[in-house]
Short mmCIF file of C-alpha atoms in Angstrom, two decimals:
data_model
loop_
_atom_site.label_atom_id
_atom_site.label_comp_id
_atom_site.label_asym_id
_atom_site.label_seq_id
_atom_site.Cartn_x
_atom_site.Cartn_y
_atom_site.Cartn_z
CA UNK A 1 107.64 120.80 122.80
CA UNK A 2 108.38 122.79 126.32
CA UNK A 3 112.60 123.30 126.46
CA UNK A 4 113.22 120.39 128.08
CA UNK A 5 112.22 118.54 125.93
CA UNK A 6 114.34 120.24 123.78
CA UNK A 7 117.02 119.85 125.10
CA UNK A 8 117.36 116.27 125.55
CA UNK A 9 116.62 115.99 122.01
CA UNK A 10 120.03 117.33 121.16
CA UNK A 11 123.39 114.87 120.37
CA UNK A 12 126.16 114.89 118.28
CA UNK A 13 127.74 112.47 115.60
CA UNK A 14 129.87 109.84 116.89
CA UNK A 15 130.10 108.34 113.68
CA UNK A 16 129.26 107.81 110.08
CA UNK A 17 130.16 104.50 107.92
CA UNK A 18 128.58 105.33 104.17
CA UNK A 19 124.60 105.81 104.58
CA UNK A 20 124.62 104.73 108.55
CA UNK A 21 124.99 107.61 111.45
CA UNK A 22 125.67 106.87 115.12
CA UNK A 23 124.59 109.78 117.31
CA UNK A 24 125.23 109.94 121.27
CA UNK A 25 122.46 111.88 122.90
CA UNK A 26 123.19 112.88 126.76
CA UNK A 27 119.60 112.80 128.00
CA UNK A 28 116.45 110.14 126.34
CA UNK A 29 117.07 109.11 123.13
CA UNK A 30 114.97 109.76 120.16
CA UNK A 31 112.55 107.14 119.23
CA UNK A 32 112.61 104.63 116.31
CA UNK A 33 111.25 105.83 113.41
CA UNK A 34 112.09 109.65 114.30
CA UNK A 35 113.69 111.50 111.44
CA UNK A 36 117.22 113.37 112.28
CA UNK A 37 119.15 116.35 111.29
CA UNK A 38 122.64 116.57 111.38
CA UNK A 39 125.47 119.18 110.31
CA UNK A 40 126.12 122.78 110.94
CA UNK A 41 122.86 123.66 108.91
CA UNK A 42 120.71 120.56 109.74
CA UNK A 43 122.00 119.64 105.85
CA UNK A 44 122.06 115.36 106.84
CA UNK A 45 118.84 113.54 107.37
CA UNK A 46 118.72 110.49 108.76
CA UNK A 47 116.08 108.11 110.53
CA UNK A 48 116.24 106.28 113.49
CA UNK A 49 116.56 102.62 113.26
CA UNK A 50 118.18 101.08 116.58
CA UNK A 51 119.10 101.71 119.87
CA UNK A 52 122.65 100.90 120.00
CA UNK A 53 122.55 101.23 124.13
CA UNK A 54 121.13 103.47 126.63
CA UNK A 55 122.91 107.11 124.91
CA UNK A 56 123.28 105.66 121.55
CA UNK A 57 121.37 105.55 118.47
CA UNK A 58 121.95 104.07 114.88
CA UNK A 59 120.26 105.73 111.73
CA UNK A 60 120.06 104.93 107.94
CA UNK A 61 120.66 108.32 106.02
CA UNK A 62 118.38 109.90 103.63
CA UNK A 63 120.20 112.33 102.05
CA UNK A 64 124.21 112.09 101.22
CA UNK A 65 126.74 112.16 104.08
CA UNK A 66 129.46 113.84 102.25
CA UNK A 67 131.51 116.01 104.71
CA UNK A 68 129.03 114.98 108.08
CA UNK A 69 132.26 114.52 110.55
CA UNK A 70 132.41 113.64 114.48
CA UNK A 71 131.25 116.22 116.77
CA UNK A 72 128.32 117.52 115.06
CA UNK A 73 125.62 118.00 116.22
CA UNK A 74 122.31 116.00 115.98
CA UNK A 75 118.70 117.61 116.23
CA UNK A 76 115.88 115.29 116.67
CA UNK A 77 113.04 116.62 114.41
CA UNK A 78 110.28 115.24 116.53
CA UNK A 79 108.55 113.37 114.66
CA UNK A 80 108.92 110.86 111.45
CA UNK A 81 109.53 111.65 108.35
CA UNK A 82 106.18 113.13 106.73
CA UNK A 83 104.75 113.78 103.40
CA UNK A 84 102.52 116.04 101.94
CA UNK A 85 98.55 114.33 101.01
CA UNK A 86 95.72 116.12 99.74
CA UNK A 87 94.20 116.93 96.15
CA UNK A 88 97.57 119.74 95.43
CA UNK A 89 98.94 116.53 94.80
CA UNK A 90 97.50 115.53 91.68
CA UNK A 91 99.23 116.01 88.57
CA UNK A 92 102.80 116.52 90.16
CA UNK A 93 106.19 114.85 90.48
CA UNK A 94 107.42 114.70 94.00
CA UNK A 95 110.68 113.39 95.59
CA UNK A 96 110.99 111.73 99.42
CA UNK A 97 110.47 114.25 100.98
CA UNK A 98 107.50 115.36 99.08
CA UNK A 99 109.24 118.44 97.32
CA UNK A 100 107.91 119.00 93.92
CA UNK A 101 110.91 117.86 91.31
CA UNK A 102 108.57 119.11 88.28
CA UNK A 103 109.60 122.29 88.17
CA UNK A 104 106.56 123.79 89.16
CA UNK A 105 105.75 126.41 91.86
CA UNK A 106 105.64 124.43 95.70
CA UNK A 107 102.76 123.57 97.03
CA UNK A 108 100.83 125.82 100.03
CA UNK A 109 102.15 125.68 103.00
CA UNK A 110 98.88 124.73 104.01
CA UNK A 111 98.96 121.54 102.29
CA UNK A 112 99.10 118.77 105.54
CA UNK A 113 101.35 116.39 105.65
CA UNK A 114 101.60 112.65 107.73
CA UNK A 115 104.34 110.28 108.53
CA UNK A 116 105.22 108.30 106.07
CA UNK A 117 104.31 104.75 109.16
CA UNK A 118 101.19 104.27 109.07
CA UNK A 119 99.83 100.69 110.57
CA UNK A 120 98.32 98.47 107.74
CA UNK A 121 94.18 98.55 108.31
CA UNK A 122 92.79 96.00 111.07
CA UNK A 123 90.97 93.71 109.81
CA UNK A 124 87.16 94.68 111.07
CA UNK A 125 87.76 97.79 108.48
CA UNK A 126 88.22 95.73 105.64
CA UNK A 127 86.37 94.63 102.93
CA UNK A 128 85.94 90.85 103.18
CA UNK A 129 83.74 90.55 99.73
CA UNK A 130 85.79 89.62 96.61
CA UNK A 131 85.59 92.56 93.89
CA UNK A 132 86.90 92.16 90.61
CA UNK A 133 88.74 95.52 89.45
CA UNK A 134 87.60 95.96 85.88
CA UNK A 135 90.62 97.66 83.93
CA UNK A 136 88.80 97.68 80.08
CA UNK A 137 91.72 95.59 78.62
CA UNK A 138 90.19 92.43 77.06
CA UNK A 139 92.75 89.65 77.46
CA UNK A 140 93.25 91.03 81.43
CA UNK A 141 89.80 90.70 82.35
CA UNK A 142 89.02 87.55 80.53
CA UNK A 143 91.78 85.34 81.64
CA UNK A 144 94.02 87.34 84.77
CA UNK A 145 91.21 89.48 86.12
CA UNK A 146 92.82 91.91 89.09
CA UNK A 147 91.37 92.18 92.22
CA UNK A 148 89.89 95.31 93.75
CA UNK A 149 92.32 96.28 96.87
CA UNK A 150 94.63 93.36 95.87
CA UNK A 151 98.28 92.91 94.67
CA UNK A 152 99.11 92.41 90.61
CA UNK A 153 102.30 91.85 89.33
CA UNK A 154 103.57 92.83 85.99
CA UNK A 155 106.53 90.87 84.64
CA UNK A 156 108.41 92.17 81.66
CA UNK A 157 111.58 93.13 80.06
CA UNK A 158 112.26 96.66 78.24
CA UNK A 159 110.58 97.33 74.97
CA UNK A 160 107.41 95.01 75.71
CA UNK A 161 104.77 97.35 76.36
CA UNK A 162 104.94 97.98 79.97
CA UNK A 163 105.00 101.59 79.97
CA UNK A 164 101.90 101.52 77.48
CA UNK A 165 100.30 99.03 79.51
CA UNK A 166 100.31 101.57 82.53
CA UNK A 167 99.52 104.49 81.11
CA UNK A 168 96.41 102.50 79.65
CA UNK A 169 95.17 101.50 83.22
CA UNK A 170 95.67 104.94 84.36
CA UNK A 171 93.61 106.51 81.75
CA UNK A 172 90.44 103.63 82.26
CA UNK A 173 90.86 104.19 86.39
CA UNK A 174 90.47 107.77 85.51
CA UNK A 175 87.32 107.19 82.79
CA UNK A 176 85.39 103.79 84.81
CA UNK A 177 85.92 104.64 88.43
CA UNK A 178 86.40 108.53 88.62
CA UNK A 179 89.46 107.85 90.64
CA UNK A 180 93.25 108.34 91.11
CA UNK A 181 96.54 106.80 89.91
CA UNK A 182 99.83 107.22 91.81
CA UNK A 183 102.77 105.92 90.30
CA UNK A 184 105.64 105.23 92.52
CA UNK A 185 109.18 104.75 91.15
CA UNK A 186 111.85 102.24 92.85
CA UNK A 187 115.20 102.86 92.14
CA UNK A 188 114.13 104.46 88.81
CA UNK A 189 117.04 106.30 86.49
CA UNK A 190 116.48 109.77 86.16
CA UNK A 191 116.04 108.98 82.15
CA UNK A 192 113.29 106.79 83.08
CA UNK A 193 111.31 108.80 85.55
CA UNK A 194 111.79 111.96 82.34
CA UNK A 195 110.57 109.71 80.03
CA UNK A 196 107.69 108.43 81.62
CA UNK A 197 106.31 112.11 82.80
CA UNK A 198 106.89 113.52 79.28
CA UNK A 199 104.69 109.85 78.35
CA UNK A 200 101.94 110.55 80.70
CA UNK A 201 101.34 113.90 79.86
CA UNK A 202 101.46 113.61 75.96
CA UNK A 203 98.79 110.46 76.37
CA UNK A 204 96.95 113.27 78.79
CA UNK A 205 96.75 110.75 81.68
CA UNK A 206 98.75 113.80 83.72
CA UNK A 207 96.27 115.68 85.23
CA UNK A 208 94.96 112.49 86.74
CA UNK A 209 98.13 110.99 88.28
CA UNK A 210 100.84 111.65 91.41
CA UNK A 211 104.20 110.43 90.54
CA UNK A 212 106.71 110.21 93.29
CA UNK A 213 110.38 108.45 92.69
CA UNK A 214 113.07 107.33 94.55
CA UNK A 215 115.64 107.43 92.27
CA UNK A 216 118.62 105.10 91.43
CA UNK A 217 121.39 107.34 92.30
CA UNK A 218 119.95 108.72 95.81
CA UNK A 219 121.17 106.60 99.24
CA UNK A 220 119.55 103.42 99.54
CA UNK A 221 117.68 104.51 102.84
CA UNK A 222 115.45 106.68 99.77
CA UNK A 223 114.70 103.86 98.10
CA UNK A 224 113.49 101.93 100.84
CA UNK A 225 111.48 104.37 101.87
CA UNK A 226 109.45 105.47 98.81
CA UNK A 227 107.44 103.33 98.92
CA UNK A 228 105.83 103.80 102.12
CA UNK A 229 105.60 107.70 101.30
CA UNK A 230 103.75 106.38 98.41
CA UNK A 231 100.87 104.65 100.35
CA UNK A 232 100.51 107.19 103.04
CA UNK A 233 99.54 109.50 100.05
CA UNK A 234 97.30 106.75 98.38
CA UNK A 235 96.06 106.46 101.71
CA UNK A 236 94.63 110.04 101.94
CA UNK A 237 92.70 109.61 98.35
CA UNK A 238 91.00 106.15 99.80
CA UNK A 239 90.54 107.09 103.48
CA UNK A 240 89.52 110.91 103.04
CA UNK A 241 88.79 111.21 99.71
CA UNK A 242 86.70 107.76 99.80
CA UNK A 243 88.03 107.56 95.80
CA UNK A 244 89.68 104.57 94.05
CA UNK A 245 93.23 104.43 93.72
CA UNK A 246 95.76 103.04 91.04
CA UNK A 247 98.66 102.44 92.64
CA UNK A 248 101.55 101.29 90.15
CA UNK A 249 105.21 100.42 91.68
CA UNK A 250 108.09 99.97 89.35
CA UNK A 251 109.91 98.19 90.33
CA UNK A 252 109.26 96.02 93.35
CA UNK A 253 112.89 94.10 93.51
CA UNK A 254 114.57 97.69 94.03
CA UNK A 255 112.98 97.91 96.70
CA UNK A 256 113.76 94.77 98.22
CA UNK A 257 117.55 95.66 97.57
CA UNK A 258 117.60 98.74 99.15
CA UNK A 259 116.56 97.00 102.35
CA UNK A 260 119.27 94.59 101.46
CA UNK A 261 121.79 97.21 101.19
CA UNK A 262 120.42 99.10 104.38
CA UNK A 263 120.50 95.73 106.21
CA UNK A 264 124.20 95.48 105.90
CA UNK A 265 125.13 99.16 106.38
CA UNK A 266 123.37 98.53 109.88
CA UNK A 267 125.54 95.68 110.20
CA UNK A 268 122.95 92.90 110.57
CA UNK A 269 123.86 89.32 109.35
CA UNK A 270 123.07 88.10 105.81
CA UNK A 271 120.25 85.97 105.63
CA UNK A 272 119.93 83.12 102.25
CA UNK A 273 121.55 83.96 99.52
CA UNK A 274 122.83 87.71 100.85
CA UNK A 275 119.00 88.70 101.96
CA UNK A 276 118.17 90.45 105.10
CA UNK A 277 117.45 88.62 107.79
CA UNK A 278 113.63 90.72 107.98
CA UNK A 279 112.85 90.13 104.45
CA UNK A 280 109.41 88.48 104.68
CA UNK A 281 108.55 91.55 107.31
CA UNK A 282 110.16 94.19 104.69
CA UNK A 283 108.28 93.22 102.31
CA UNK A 284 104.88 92.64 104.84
CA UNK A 285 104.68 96.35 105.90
CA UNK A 286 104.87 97.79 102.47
CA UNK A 287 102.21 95.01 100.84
CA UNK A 288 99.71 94.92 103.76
CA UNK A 289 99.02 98.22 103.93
CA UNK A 290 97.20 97.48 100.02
CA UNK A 291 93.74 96.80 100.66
CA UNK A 292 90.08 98.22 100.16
CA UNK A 293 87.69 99.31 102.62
CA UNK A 294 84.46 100.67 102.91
CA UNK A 295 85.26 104.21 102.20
CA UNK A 296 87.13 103.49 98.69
CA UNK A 297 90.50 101.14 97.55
CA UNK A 298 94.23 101.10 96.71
CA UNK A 299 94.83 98.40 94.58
CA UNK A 300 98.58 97.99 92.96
CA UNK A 301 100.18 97.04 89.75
CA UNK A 302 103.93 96.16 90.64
CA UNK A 303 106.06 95.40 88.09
CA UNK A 304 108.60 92.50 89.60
CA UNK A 305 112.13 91.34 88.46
CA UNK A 306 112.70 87.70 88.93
CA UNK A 307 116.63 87.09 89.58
CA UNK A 308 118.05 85.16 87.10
CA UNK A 309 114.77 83.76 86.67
CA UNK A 310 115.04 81.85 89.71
CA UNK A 311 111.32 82.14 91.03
CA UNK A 312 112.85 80.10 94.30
CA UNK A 313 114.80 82.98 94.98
CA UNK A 314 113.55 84.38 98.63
CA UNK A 315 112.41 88.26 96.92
CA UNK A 316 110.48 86.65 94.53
CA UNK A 317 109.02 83.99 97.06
CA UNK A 318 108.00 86.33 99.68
CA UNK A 319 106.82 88.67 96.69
CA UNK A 320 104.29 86.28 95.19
CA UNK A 321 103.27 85.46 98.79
CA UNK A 322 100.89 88.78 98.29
CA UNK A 323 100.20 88.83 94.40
CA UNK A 324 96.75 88.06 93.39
CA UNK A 325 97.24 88.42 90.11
CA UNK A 326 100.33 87.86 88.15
CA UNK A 327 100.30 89.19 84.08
CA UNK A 328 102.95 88.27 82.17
CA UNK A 329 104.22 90.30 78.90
CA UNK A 330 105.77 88.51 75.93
CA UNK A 331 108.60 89.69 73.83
CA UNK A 332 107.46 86.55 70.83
CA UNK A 333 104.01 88.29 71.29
CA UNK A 334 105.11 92.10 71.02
CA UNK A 335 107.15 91.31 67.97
CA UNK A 336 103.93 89.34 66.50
CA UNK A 337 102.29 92.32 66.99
CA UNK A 338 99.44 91.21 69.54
CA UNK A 339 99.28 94.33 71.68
CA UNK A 340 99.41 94.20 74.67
CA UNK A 341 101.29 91.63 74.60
CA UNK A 342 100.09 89.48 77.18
CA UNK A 343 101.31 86.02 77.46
CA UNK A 344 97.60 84.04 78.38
CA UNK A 345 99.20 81.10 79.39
CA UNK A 346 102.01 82.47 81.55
CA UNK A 347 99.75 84.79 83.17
CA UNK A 348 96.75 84.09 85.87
CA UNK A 349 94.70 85.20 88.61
CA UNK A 350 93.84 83.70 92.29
CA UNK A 351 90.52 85.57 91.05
CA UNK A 352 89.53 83.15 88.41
CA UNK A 353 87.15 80.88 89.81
CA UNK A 354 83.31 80.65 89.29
CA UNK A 355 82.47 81.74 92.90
CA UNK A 356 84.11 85.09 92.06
CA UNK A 357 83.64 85.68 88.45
CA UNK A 358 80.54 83.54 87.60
CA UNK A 359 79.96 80.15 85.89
CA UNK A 360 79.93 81.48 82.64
CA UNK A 361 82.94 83.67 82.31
CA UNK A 362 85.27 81.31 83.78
CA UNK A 363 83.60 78.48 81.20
CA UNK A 364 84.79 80.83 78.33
CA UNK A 365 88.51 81.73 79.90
CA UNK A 366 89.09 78.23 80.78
CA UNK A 367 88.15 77.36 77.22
CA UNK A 368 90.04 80.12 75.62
CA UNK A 369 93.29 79.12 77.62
CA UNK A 370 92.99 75.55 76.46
CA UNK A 371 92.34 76.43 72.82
CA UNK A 372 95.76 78.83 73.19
CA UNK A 373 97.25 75.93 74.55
CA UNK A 374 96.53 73.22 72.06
CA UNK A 375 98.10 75.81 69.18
CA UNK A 376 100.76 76.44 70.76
CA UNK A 377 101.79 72.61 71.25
CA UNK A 378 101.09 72.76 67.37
CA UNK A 379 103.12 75.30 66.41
CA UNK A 380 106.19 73.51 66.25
CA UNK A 381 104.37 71.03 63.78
CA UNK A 382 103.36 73.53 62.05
CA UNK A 383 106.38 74.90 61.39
CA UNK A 384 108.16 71.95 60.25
CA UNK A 385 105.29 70.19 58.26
CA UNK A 386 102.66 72.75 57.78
CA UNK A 387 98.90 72.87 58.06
CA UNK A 388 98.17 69.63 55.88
CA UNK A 389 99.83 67.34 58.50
CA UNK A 390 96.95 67.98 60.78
CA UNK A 391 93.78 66.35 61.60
CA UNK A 392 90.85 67.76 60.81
CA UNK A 393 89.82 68.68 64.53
CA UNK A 394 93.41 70.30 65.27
CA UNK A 395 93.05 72.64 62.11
CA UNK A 396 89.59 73.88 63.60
CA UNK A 397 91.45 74.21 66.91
CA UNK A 398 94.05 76.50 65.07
CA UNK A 399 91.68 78.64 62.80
CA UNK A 400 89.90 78.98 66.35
CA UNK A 401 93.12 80.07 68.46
CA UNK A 402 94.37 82.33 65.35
CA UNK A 403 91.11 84.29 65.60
CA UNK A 404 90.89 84.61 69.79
CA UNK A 405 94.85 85.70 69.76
CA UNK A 406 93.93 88.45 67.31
CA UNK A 407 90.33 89.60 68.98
CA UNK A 408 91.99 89.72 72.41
CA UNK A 409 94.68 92.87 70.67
CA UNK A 410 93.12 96.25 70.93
CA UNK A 411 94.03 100.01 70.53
CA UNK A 412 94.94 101.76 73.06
CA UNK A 413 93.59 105.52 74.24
CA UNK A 414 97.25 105.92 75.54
CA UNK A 415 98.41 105.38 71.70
CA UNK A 416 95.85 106.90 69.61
CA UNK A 417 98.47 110.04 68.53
CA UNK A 418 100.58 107.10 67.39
CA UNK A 419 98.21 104.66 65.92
CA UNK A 420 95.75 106.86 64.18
CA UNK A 421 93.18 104.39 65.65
CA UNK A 422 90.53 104.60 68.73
CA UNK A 423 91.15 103.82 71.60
CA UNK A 424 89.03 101.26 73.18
CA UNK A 425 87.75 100.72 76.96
CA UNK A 426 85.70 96.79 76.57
CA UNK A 427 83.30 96.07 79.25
CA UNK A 428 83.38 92.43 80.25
CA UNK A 429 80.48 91.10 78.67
CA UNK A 430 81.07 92.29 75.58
CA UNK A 431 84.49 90.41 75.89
CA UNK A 432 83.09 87.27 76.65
CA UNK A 433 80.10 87.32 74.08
CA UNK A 434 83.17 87.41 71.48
CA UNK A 435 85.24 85.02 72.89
CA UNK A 436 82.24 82.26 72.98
CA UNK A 437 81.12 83.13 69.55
CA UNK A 438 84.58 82.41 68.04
CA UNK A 439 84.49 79.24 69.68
CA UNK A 440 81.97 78.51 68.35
CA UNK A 441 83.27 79.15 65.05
CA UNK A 442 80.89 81.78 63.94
CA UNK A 443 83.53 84.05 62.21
CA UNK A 444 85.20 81.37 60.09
CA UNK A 445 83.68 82.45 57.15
CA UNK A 446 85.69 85.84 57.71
CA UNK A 447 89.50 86.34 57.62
CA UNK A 448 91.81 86.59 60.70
CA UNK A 449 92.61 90.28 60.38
CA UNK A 450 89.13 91.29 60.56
CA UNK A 451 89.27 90.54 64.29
CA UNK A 452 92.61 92.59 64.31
CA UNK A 453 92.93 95.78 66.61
CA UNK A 454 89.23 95.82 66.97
CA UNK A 455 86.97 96.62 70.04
CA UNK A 456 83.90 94.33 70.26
CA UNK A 457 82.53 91.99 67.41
CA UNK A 458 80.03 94.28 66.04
CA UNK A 459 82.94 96.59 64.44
CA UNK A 460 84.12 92.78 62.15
CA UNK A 461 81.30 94.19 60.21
CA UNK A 462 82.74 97.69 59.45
CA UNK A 463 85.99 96.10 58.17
#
């Protein structure tokens, strides 16, 4: 940058209303996008986001405007913000601004770094053939199979499984596809993003993982941002690296209210129901950047918080707008103690059809689902009158479903220190060679918790 350029990157605060900085510049203003220092010591950082006129600009901050005042001045960085990518990453906590937070040394100055904007990938570089992404978790690959380089979404409360359920997928990425998880956190609380390092590195899933969080107390300009700071570095494993990449989000509505809350500080009008008015786009840059190409794949596990239920509610439309996959986890289920407590009837995939996972296995999921189904429409009979009320056929049926909900648990690597049992990684045919021999009732001559916690069929024998 030659000095005049320089020096018409210069301006000073005109104003500051909570996370949103006006700066007048006296010569060309600063593009959109470009990250901003203001203060005495360059201690504010804020990003362009609109040109108020032709000497004005408007920025959301990035780091707390606590004692910025009129008057000082603003030094355009030259560029957007950018984060560190490269395989220093791996196994470390970052923040933002892609400074370590684990209490580790810093990385290398060496280390390169790219802006966080990155366009999504055209479509001549993508993968048009449908690729199921194999995860080793029975009742997700029989029934709500994810797609490689597409959008999942995990719905569930606190005390589910969730947590479990991601460190799983992280440690069979790792073991079937030899590549790399990044786990982006949303608006997490600092008690949340402790817990879940401590987590990953007792279940020794650690050394194979990037975490980077945008926590719950930091401005909401952070929090909207995260998330593309977590691609660009997913982007570097696929693109570069030509390796597979985890990418798990947590949690996806955060992220829609930061650009909520960033929409009004900029003082754009409310869209439905309090929304900003460039929701759908919001939510389009961050999701279409997912995809798989030839060189390798980022394909995301989100977990998503449906307002009040409400799945009319404009974040959770626009949401499921890019969701493949959705996987539901059940609290009934969890306290049944069916891990992982998958719900198979709430959850589903766009993926299950027999063009894309073959005649045969969708023949055994959509059987499994409607044997679920029936039982569960019995249950209530059940309860009331008990098994003697039945028919004949409908106490098959149950035996049947009793037996499928139990082979479809298994132990976890993630949990082994807990457990005292195996972990298990199934592939797919061994999954569906069980499923269509219970149907066909060869294990009724053995009891239900023989198929309990168990891998494939051959181990019934063992117990």
């Amino acid at each position: 940058m030659n000095p005049k350029d320089n020096a018409l990157s210069l301006g000073h605060v005109i104003g500051v209303q909570g996370g949103v900085v006006d700066a007048a510049f006296t010569g060309g203003l600063p593009p959109l996008q470009h990250l901003l220092r203001a203060g005495d010591r360059g201690e504010v950082l804020f990003e362009v986001t609109a040109h108020l006129d032709e000497s004005t600009v408007r920025g959301i901050a990035l780091t707390p405007t606590w004692g910025l005042a009129r008057g000082e001045k603003v030094e355009d960085t030259g560029g957007p913000l950018r984060v560190p990518v490269g395989p220093q990453l791996i196994g470390r906590a970052f923040d933002l601004f892609g400074e370590p937070i684990d209490n580790k040394p810093p990385l290398p100055t060496e280390v390169p770094r790219r802006s966080i904007h990155q366009p999504p990938k055209p479509l001549h570089e993508r993968m048009t053939q449908t690729e199921i992404f194999h995860t080793g978790i029975k009742i997700i690959d029989l029934l709500s199979p994810l797609e490689k380089g597409g959008n999942t979404g995990l719905f569930g409360g606190a005390g589910v499984g969730k947590t479990v359920l991601i460190t799983e997928l992280i440690h069979n990425v790792v073991g079937r596809y030899k590549g790399v998880s990044l786990f982006c956190g949303i608006g997490e609380r600092c008690r949340e993003a402790e817990e879940l390092y401590r987590e990953l590195d007792q279940a020794g899933v650690l050394k194979d993982t990037v975490m980077i969080f945008g926590q719950m107390h930091e401005p909401p300009g952070v929090r909207f941002r995260v998330g593309h700071a977590a691609l660009t570095m997913a982007e570097y494993f696929r693109d570069d690296a030509h390796q597979d990449v985890l990418l798990l989000i947590d949690n996806i509505f955060r992220f829609v209210q930061s650009g909520a809350e960033v929409s009004g500080l900029m003082g754009e009008l409310p869209s439905r129901v309090g929304y900003q008015p460039s929701l759908g786009t919001d939510i389009a840059q961050l999701e279409e950047r997912i995809c798989n190409t030839q060189s390798g794949s980022v394909t995301s596990v989100q977990a998503v918080y449906v307002p009040a239920d409400d799945f009319t509610d404009p974040s959770a439309v626009h949401t499921f707008a890019h969701l493949s996959t959705s996987i539901v986890l059940s609290r009934k289920r969890a306290s049944e103690g069916l891990y992982p407590a998958v719900d198979p009837l709430q959850s589903g995939s766009k993926m299950l059809t027999a063009t894309v996972v073959g005649q045969r296995h969708y023949q055994i999921a959509q059987e499994v689902r409607r044997t679920l189904a029936i039982y569960e429409d019995l249950k209530d009979i059940i309860a009331m009158l008990g098994m003697v009320e039945l028919s004949r056929e409908e106490r098959q049926m149950v035996f049947r479903a009793r037996r499928l909900e139990r082979f479809l648990t298994q132990p976890f690597a993630t949990t082994e220190a807990f457990t005292g049992q195996k972990g298990r990684a199934i592939e797919l045919n061994d999954t569906l060679d069980g499923c269509e021999r219970i149907l066909s009732d060869e294990f009724n001559d053995r009891p239900e918790q023989a198929l309990y916690m168990i891998g494939t069929l051959a181990e019934v024998k063992n117990t």
